[in-house]
């Protein structure tokens, strides 16, 4: 039986309430942390666990915590990034609405470890009903003495604030999130200084994803070594995967990292296979920003071994033959999917969501969307494909924040692996623009 | 330059109390952090984020109106023009489209007789296309206020509109 760190109790009726969560062993980690551990000991356990940031970047969480500056007389802040907006990703939404106390317990432990007395959960504004769920859970936890002044008689104080966003994907970038939390436009900041030195209100700040913070209760209860024993290599622990697209069982699944991609797609325990009568064509494994892979590369490494659901295995081969685990937004495409149309769709998303601060991103995303639109609608030119590659290359790495990369990678990878499909659109515009028309040329369907 | 107007917008006593509670959440001198929550509160009361309402929020926070305008125009959730009774925010992004989102959107437009960004003549519905609503496994999806409507089909859209039109 696979270990469930985050979702073991998620289907227990009433688990969103304090009392039911408590009956399932909830808040014992807070008791243990505040009564028997020092902040430094908690940081040490998180480091031992080897948790990598679950928002998409995969940066080691314990290392991020250890960077936090600790000047005397200056407040420190923990900010939970719950601005989940990456197409294909809906795991934080699922976690917060179903088991809000798990996040709150994690926030208390993490805030204690970091020496923060006021912490924020920044939730995308679209999830207003989730915001109400969190606020209710915070009120319950406060009434029971797990939040507020002198928590459990430990002398530690913590106030937890839920902040609604206003609808902007860029606010998932940590410095843009901090700007937004300060009541400004969500424009990313130049780094350095990093938030660990100058973050919210120019004070030392840690920004962590919902899923990352939610793991801390289990780590405190079971130890960092136990967490590190789950998973594979440097991909320790479990990961929530949001599965969507042409599969039989879309949903959020908690897996131990290291499961073969093939098993995740076809096993009844998870996605349950490609929808009946269809074949697997392509995969976006980690949210819309990561490179798309054709079916054969999604399932198999260059050496013939099975590709695994882990940070290392998914990126094996670099971007030529690999991708990224990212946020775990797992989108499956069958043979009815038009890669050009999907690429245009994602490109439209990034153009819409660019904050407009950097010229390569502001202009480049719009340019790519326009070129992809004309290819999709039968007006492409022969040089458009190379133009797209060139624009993507000029955006990548040339912006303040990673949104530029996120916009460039889907386009570059789609052309890398499905160039013949783009060419077909340009050379056969009448056929390509028929309703439901999809390229049926040479490609490895599984 | 400020653009003070002779507006009469103000929060109801309950909302004003809520606004003051929100402002008090932030450290001394950091009351501007309350701006996004207060704009949500304004829109909840007025139905949209009007210039007069933004001026009122600026006064509550003791900041310049321009600071409110530049924020309200950046985020997509604030309606900068009057909208209908029900604002349908339809997800147009990849995973929803894979599950037939474009076809259902076409049906929705036909049924309402409007295009994206428009409001029905009876003032009941405004249609907005939005980017990913973080419910990709249950697409196609749209949102009306705080409620998500998922796994949409043409028939399901008709049922929802019939129910809301009553």
mmCIF file of C-alpha atoms in Angstrom, chain A residues 192-446:
data_model
loop_
_atom_site.group_PDB
_atom_site.id
_atom_site.type_symbol
_atom_site.label_atom_id
_atom_site.label_comp_id
_atom_site.label_asym_id
_atom_site.label_seq_id
_atom_site.Cartn_x
_atom_site.Cartn_y
_atom_site.Cartn_z
ATOM 1 C CA UNK A 192 18.697 39.906 -5.627
ATOM 2 C CA UNK A 193 17.750 40.799 -3.001
ATOM 3 C CA UNK A 194 15.849 37.566 -2.591
ATOM 4 C CA UNK A 195 12.746 37.422 -0.391
ATOM 5 C CA UNK A 196 14.754 35.588 2.284
ATOM 6 C CA UNK A 197 16.606 38.885 2.802
ATOM 7 C CA UNK A 198 14.068 41.497 1.702
ATOM 8 C CA UNK A 199 10.618 40.114 1.096
ATOM 9 C CA UNK A 200 7.238 41.250 2.369
ATOM 10 C CA UNK A 201 7.463 44.861 3.593
ATOM 11 C CA UNK A 202 11.232 44.575 2.937
ATOM 12 C CA UNK A 203 11.494 42.036 5.770
ATOM 13 C CA UNK A 204 12.945 38.496 5.578
ATOM 14 C CA UNK A 205 10.288 36.259 4.061
ATOM 15 C CA UNK A 206 9.851 32.670 2.983
ATOM 16 C CA UNK A 207 7.325 31.882 0.247
ATOM 17 C CA UNK A 208 6.289 28.225 -0.004
ATOM 18 C CA UNK A 209 3.633 26.370 -1.957
ATOM 19 C CA UNK A 210 0.528 24.880 -0.290
ATOM 20 C CA UNK A 211 1.600 21.286 -0.879
ATOM 21 C CA UNK A 212 5.112 21.933 0.448
ATOM 22 C CA UNK A 213 3.828 23.481 3.679
ATOM 23 C CA UNK A 214 1.236 20.737 4.135
ATOM 24 C CA UNK A 215 3.975 18.075 4.247
ATOM 25 C CA UNK A 216 5.558 19.498 7.391
ATOM 26 C CA UNK A 217 3.031 17.942 9.797
ATOM 27 C CA UNK A 218 3.940 14.459 8.589
ATOM 28 C CA UNK A 219 7.652 15.224 8.687
ATOM 29 C CA UNK A 220 7.452 16.449 12.284
ATOM 30 C CA UNK A 221 5.470 13.390 13.341
ATOM 31 C CA UNK A 222 7.551 10.817 11.461
ATOM 32 C CA UNK A 223 10.946 12.444 10.989
ATOM 33 C CA UNK A 224 12.822 13.683 7.964
ATOM 34 C CA UNK A 225 14.561 10.353 7.431
ATOM 35 C CA UNK A 226 11.220 8.553 7.133
ATOM 36 C CA UNK A 227 10.107 11.062 4.493
ATOM 37 C CA UNK A 228 13.370 10.728 2.598
ATOM 38 C CA UNK A 229 12.941 6.947 2.547
ATOM 39 C CA UNK A 230 9.856 7.409 0.342
ATOM 40 C CA UNK A 231 10.337 8.186 -3.312
ATOM 41 C CA UNK A 232 13.424 7.787 -5.419
ATOM 42 C CA UNK A 233 16.831 9.483 -5.412
ATOM 43 C CA UNK A 234 16.600 13.210 -4.791
ATOM 44 C CA UNK A 235 12.874 13.042 -5.528
ATOM 45 C CA UNK A 236 11.838 12.210 -2.004
ATOM 46 C CA UNK A 237 8.370 11.761 -0.588
ATOM 47 C CA UNK A 238 5.034 11.867 -2.313
ATOM 48 C CA UNK A 239 3.629 14.287 -4.868
ATOM 49 C CA UNK A 240 0.134 15.363 -5.717
ATOM 50 C CA UNK A 241 -0.493 14.992 -9.430
ATOM 51 C CA UNK A 242 -3.404 16.787 -11.109
ATOM 52 C CA UNK A 243 -4.422 14.600 -14.041
ATOM 53 C CA UNK A 244 -6.578 15.935 -16.868
ATOM 54 C CA UNK A 245 -7.194 15.517 -20.568
ATOM 55 C CA UNK A 246 -8.036 12.375 -22.502
ATOM 56 C CA UNK A 247 -7.869 9.843 -19.685
ATOM 57 C CA UNK A 248 -10.541 7.720 -18.093
ATOM 58 C CA UNK A 249 -10.149 9.039 -14.563
ATOM 59 C CA UNK A 250 -9.144 12.693 -14.307
ATOM 60 C CA UNK A 251 -8.462 13.859 -10.769
ATOM 61 C CA UNK A 252 -5.829 14.510 -8.120
ATOM 62 C CA UNK A 253 -3.659 11.564 -7.093
ATOM 63 C CA UNK A 254 -0.974 11.302 -4.447
ATOM 64 C CA UNK A 255 1.875 9.130 -5.691
ATOM 65 C CA UNK A 256 5.198 8.091 -4.252
ATOM 66 C CA UNK A 257 7.738 9.709 -6.547
ATOM 67 C CA UNK A 258 9.319 7.119 -8.813
ATOM 68 C CA UNK A 259 6.172 5.519 -10.230
ATOM 69 C CA UNK A 260 6.596 4.806 -13.974
ATOM 70 C CA UNK A 261 4.761 7.333 -16.171
ATOM 71 C CA UNK A 262 3.234 4.406 -18.039
ATOM 72 C CA UNK A 263 1.774 2.966 -14.840
ATOM 73 C CA UNK A 264 0.426 6.333 -13.802
ATOM 74 C CA UNK A 265 -1.418 6.685 -17.106
ATOM 75 C CA UNK A 266 -2.698 3.135 -17.482
ATOM 76 C CA UNK A 267 -3.204 1.701 -13.967
ATOM 77 C CA UNK A 268 -6.762 1.671 -12.620
ATOM 78 C CA UNK A 269 -5.412 3.076 -9.372
ATOM 79 C CA UNK A 270 -4.584 6.335 -11.155
ATOM 80 C CA UNK A 271 -5.624 7.642 -14.586
ATOM 81 C CA UNK A 272 -7.165 4.362 -15.758
ATOM 82 C CA UNK A 273 -5.803 4.587 -19.305
ATOM 83 C CA UNK A 274 -6.559 6.614 -22.395
ATOM 84 C CA UNK A 275 -10.277 7.059 -23.105
ATOM 85 C CA UNK A 276 -11.807 4.088 -24.947
ATOM 86 C CA UNK A 277 -11.035 3.712 -28.625
ATOM 87 C CA UNK A 278 -8.200 6.219 -28.634
ATOM 88 C CA UNK A 279 -4.429 6.252 -28.495
ATOM 89 C CA UNK A 280 -1.896 8.219 -26.495
ATOM 90 C CA UNK A 281 -0.304 11.003 -28.532
ATOM 91 C CA UNK A 282 1.414 13.479 -26.204
ATOM 92 C CA UNK A 283 1.951 14.532 -22.623
ATOM 93 C CA UNK A 284 2.438 17.715 -20.669
ATOM 94 C CA UNK A 285 3.735 16.362 -17.382
ATOM 95 C CA UNK A 286 4.116 19.361 -15.123
ATOM 96 C CA UNK A 287 1.688 22.118 -16.048
ATOM 97 C CA UNK A 288 1.358 24.069 -19.291
ATOM 98 C CA UNK A 289 4.741 25.759 -18.980
ATOM 99 C CA UNK A 290 6.850 22.601 -19.235
ATOM 100 C CA UNK A 291 7.922 21.124 -22.580
ATOM 101 C CA UNK A 292 5.409 18.817 -24.249
ATOM 102 C CA UNK A 293 6.578 15.277 -25.094
ATOM 103 C CA UNK A 294 5.328 12.842 -27.715
ATOM 104 C CA UNK A 295 4.026 9.553 -26.313
ATOM 105 C CA UNK A 296 7.165 7.502 -26.911
ATOM 106 C CA UNK A 297 9.446 9.990 -25.146
ATOM 107 C CA UNK A 298 6.931 10.452 -22.351
ATOM 108 C CA UNK A 299 7.039 6.757 -21.525
ATOM 109 C CA UNK A 300 10.637 5.826 -22.296
ATOM 110 C CA UNK A 301 14.143 7.201 -21.791
ATOM 111 C CA UNK A 302 16.787 7.206 -24.498
ATOM 112 C CA UNK A 303 18.317 4.022 -23.031
ATOM 113 C CA UNK A 304 15.018 2.184 -23.291
ATOM 114 C CA UNK A 305 14.206 2.268 -19.597
ATOM 115 C CA UNK A 306 10.804 3.420 -18.418
ATOM 116 C CA UNK A 307 10.508 7.097 -17.613
ATOM 117 C CA UNK A 308 9.521 7.681 -14.009
ATOM 118 C CA UNK A 309 7.423 10.271 -12.233
ATOM 119 C CA UNK A 310 10.366 12.031 -10.582
ATOM 120 C CA UNK A 311 12.211 15.322 -10.976
ATOM 121 C CA UNK A 312 15.288 13.589 -12.426
ATOM 122 C CA UNK A 313 13.677 11.045 -14.728
ATOM 123 C CA UNK A 314 11.233 13.458 -16.317
ATOM 124 C CA UNK A 315 14.056 15.881 -17.093
ATOM 125 C CA UNK A 316 16.385 13.129 -18.349
ATOM 126 C CA UNK A 317 17.893 14.147 -21.674
ATOM 127 C CA UNK A 318 17.380 17.863 -21.134
ATOM 128 C CA UNK A 319 14.782 19.590 -23.243
ATOM 129 C CA UNK A 320 15.762 17.645 -26.358
ATOM 130 C CA UNK A 321 14.116 14.469 -25.074
ATOM 131 C CA UNK A 322 12.879 15.381 -21.608
ATOM 132 C CA UNK A 323 10.601 17.724 -19.718
ATOM 133 C CA UNK A 324 9.976 18.664 -16.056
ATOM 134 C CA UNK A 325 7.847 17.478 -13.156
ATOM 135 C CA UNK A 326 6.949 21.130 -12.520
ATOM 136 C CA UNK A 327 3.752 21.558 -10.553
ATOM 137 C CA UNK A 328 2.510 18.055 -11.370
ATOM 138 C CA UNK A 329 -0.117 19.301 -13.829
ATOM 139 C CA UNK A 330 -0.408 16.158 -15.941
ATOM 140 C CA UNK A 331 -2.269 16.746 -19.235
ATOM 141 C CA UNK A 332 -2.771 13.786 -21.555
ATOM 142 C CA UNK A 333 -3.520 14.198 -25.265
ATOM 143 C CA UNK A 334 -4.932 11.485 -27.517
ATOM 144 C CA UNK A 335 -4.745 11.358 -31.327
ATOM 145 C CA UNK A 336 -7.734 13.696 -31.734
ATOM 146 C CA UNK A 337 -5.696 16.572 -30.287
ATOM 147 C CA UNK A 338 -4.306 19.244 -32.575
ATOM 148 C CA UNK A 339 -0.898 20.221 -31.251
ATOM 149 C CA UNK A 340 -0.912 23.510 -33.173
ATOM 150 C CA UNK A 341 -4.247 24.532 -31.695
ATOM 151 C CA UNK A 342 -3.169 23.550 -28.199
ATOM 152 C CA UNK A 343 0.099 25.459 -28.555
ATOM 153 C CA UNK A 344 -1.813 28.516 -29.721
ATOM 154 C CA UNK A 345 -4.150 28.131 -26.741
ATOM 155 C CA UNK A 346 -1.279 28.007 -24.257
ATOM 156 C CA UNK A 347 0.434 30.876 -26.049
ATOM 157 C CA UNK A 348 -2.730 32.975 -25.742
ATOM 158 C CA UNK A 349 -2.715 32.213 -22.034
ATOM 159 C CA UNK A 350 0.842 33.480 -21.534
ATOM 160 C CA UNK A 351 0.235 36.567 -23.641
ATOM 161 C CA UNK A 352 -2.855 37.366 -21.588
ATOM 162 C CA UNK A 353 -1.062 36.768 -18.308
ATOM 163 C CA UNK A 354 2.233 38.547 -19.017
ATOM 164 C CA UNK A 355 2.496 41.468 -16.600
ATOM 165 C CA UNK A 356 4.047 43.557 -19.355
ATOM 166 C CA UNK A 357 7.089 44.605 -17.377
ATOM 167 C CA UNK A 358 9.787 43.078 -19.643
ATOM 168 C CA UNK A 359 9.805 43.775 -23.379
ATOM 169 C CA UNK A 360 10.769 40.247 -24.516
ATOM 170 C CA UNK A 361 7.821 38.771 -22.629
ATOM 171 C CA UNK A 362 5.312 41.564 -23.306
ATOM 172 C CA UNK A 363 6.040 41.710 -27.022
ATOM 173 C CA UNK A 364 7.218 38.149 -27.588
ATOM 174 C CA UNK A 365 4.205 36.392 -26.098
ATOM 175 C CA UNK A 366 1.889 38.477 -28.260
ATOM 176 C CA UNK A 367 4.003 37.842 -31.326
ATOM 177 C CA UNK A 368 3.997 34.092 -30.779
ATOM 178 C CA UNK A 369 0.255 34.046 -30.198
ATOM 179 C CA UNK A 370 -0.349 36.004 -33.414
ATOM 180 C CA UNK A 371 1.861 33.727 -35.527
ATOM 181 C CA UNK A 372 0.362 30.564 -34.046
ATOM 182 C CA UNK A 373 -3.130 31.930 -34.643
ATOM 183 C CA UNK A 374 -2.449 32.508 -38.308
ATOM 184 C CA UNK A 375 -0.940 29.034 -38.715
ATOM 185 C CA UNK A 376 -3.918 27.432 -36.961
ATOM 186 C CA UNK A 377 -6.382 29.358 -39.116
ATOM 187 C CA UNK A 378 -4.708 28.525 -42.416
ATOM 188 C CA UNK A 379 -2.750 31.701 -43.079
ATOM 189 C CA UNK A 380 0.717 30.537 -42.058
ATOM 190 C CA UNK A 381 3.854 31.394 -44.002
ATOM 191 C CA UNK A 382 6.704 29.010 -44.736
ATOM 192 C CA UNK A 383 9.080 30.939 -42.501
ATOM 193 C CA UNK A 384 6.667 31.108 -39.531
ATOM 194 C CA UNK A 385 7.967 27.992 -37.820
ATOM 195 C CA UNK A 386 11.533 29.256 -37.726
ATOM 196 C CA UNK A 387 10.221 32.656 -36.675
ATOM 197 C CA UNK A 388 8.468 31.068 -33.687
ATOM 198 C CA UNK A 389 11.632 29.210 -32.699
ATOM 199 C CA UNK A 390 13.599 32.438 -32.957
ATOM 200 C CA UNK A 391 11.137 34.487 -30.882
ATOM 201 C CA UNK A 392 10.924 31.751 -28.231
ATOM 202 C CA UNK A 393 14.715 31.657 -27.997
ATOM 203 C CA UNK A 394 14.837 35.426 -27.559
ATOM 204 C CA UNK A 395 12.306 35.399 -24.738
ATOM 205 C CA UNK A 396 13.841 32.499 -22.819
ATOM 206 C CA UNK A 397 16.190 33.654 -20.088
ATOM 207 C CA UNK A 398 15.743 37.318 -20.920
ATOM 208 C CA UNK A 399 13.042 38.335 -18.475
ATOM 209 C CA UNK A 400 12.958 39.285 -14.795
ATOM 210 C CA UNK A 401 10.822 36.292 -13.869
ATOM 211 C CA UNK A 402 10.287 32.796 -15.283
ATOM 212 C CA UNK A 403 7.052 33.669 -17.099
ATOM 213 C CA UNK A 404 9.107 34.306 -20.207
ATOM 214 C CA UNK A 405 10.546 30.795 -20.050
ATOM 215 C CA UNK A 406 7.098 29.401 -19.326
ATOM 216 C CA UNK A 407 5.772 31.050 -22.473
ATOM 217 C CA UNK A 408 8.690 29.981 -24.653
ATOM 218 C CA UNK A 409 9.041 26.316 -23.690
ATOM 219 C CA UNK A 410 5.625 25.045 -24.844
ATOM 220 C CA UNK A 411 6.140 26.648 -28.264
ATOM 221 C CA UNK A 412 9.736 25.525 -28.711
ATOM 222 C CA UNK A 413 9.007 21.959 -27.578
ATOM 223 C CA UNK A 414 5.868 21.600 -29.695
ATOM 224 C CA UNK A 415 7.876 22.567 -32.781
ATOM 225 C CA UNK A 416 10.793 20.360 -31.725
ATOM 226 C CA UNK A 417 8.632 17.250 -31.489
ATOM 227 C CA UNK A 418 5.710 17.988 -33.809
ATOM 228 C CA UNK A 419 7.267 20.122 -36.538
ATOM 229 C CA UNK A 420 5.603 18.084 -39.284
ATOM 230 C CA UNK A 421 2.220 18.945 -37.803
ATOM 231 C CA UNK A 422 3.000 22.664 -38.017
ATOM 232 C CA UNK A 423 4.248 22.214 -41.591
ATOM 233 C CA UNK A 424 1.076 20.347 -42.506
ATOM 234 C CA UNK A 425 -1.009 23.283 -41.279
ATOM 235 C CA UNK A 426 0.990 25.663 -43.463
ATOM 236 C CA UNK A 427 1.110 23.513 -46.586
ATOM 237 C CA UNK A 428 -2.461 22.162 -46.352
ATOM 238 C CA UNK A 429 -4.443 25.109 -45.017
ATOM 239 C CA UNK A 430 -7.753 24.072 -46.566
ATOM 240 C CA UNK A 431 -7.588 20.625 -45.005
ATOM 241 C CA UNK A 432 -6.182 21.822 -41.683
ATOM 242 C CA UNK A 433 -8.952 24.352 -41.123
ATOM 243 C CA UNK A 434 -11.779 21.881 -41.555
ATOM 244 C CA UNK A 435 -13.747 21.425 -38.302
ATOM 245 C CA UNK A 436 -12.062 18.762 -36.186
ATOM 246 C CA UNK A 437 -9.175 18.303 -38.622
ATOM 247 C CA UNK A 438 -6.083 16.792 -37.014
ATOM 248 C CA UNK A 439 -2.758 15.847 -38.532
ATOM 249 C CA UNK A 440 -2.574 12.083 -39.054
ATOM 250 C CA UNK A 441 0.962 11.793 -40.362
ATOM 251 C CA UNK A 442 3.850 9.742 -39.098
ATOM 252 C CA UNK A 443 3.921 9.761 -35.353
ATOM 253 C CA UNK A 444 4.235 7.194 -32.621
ATOM 254 C CA UNK A 445 0.859 6.717 -30.987
ATOM 255 C CA UNK A 446 0.734 4.346 -28.037
#
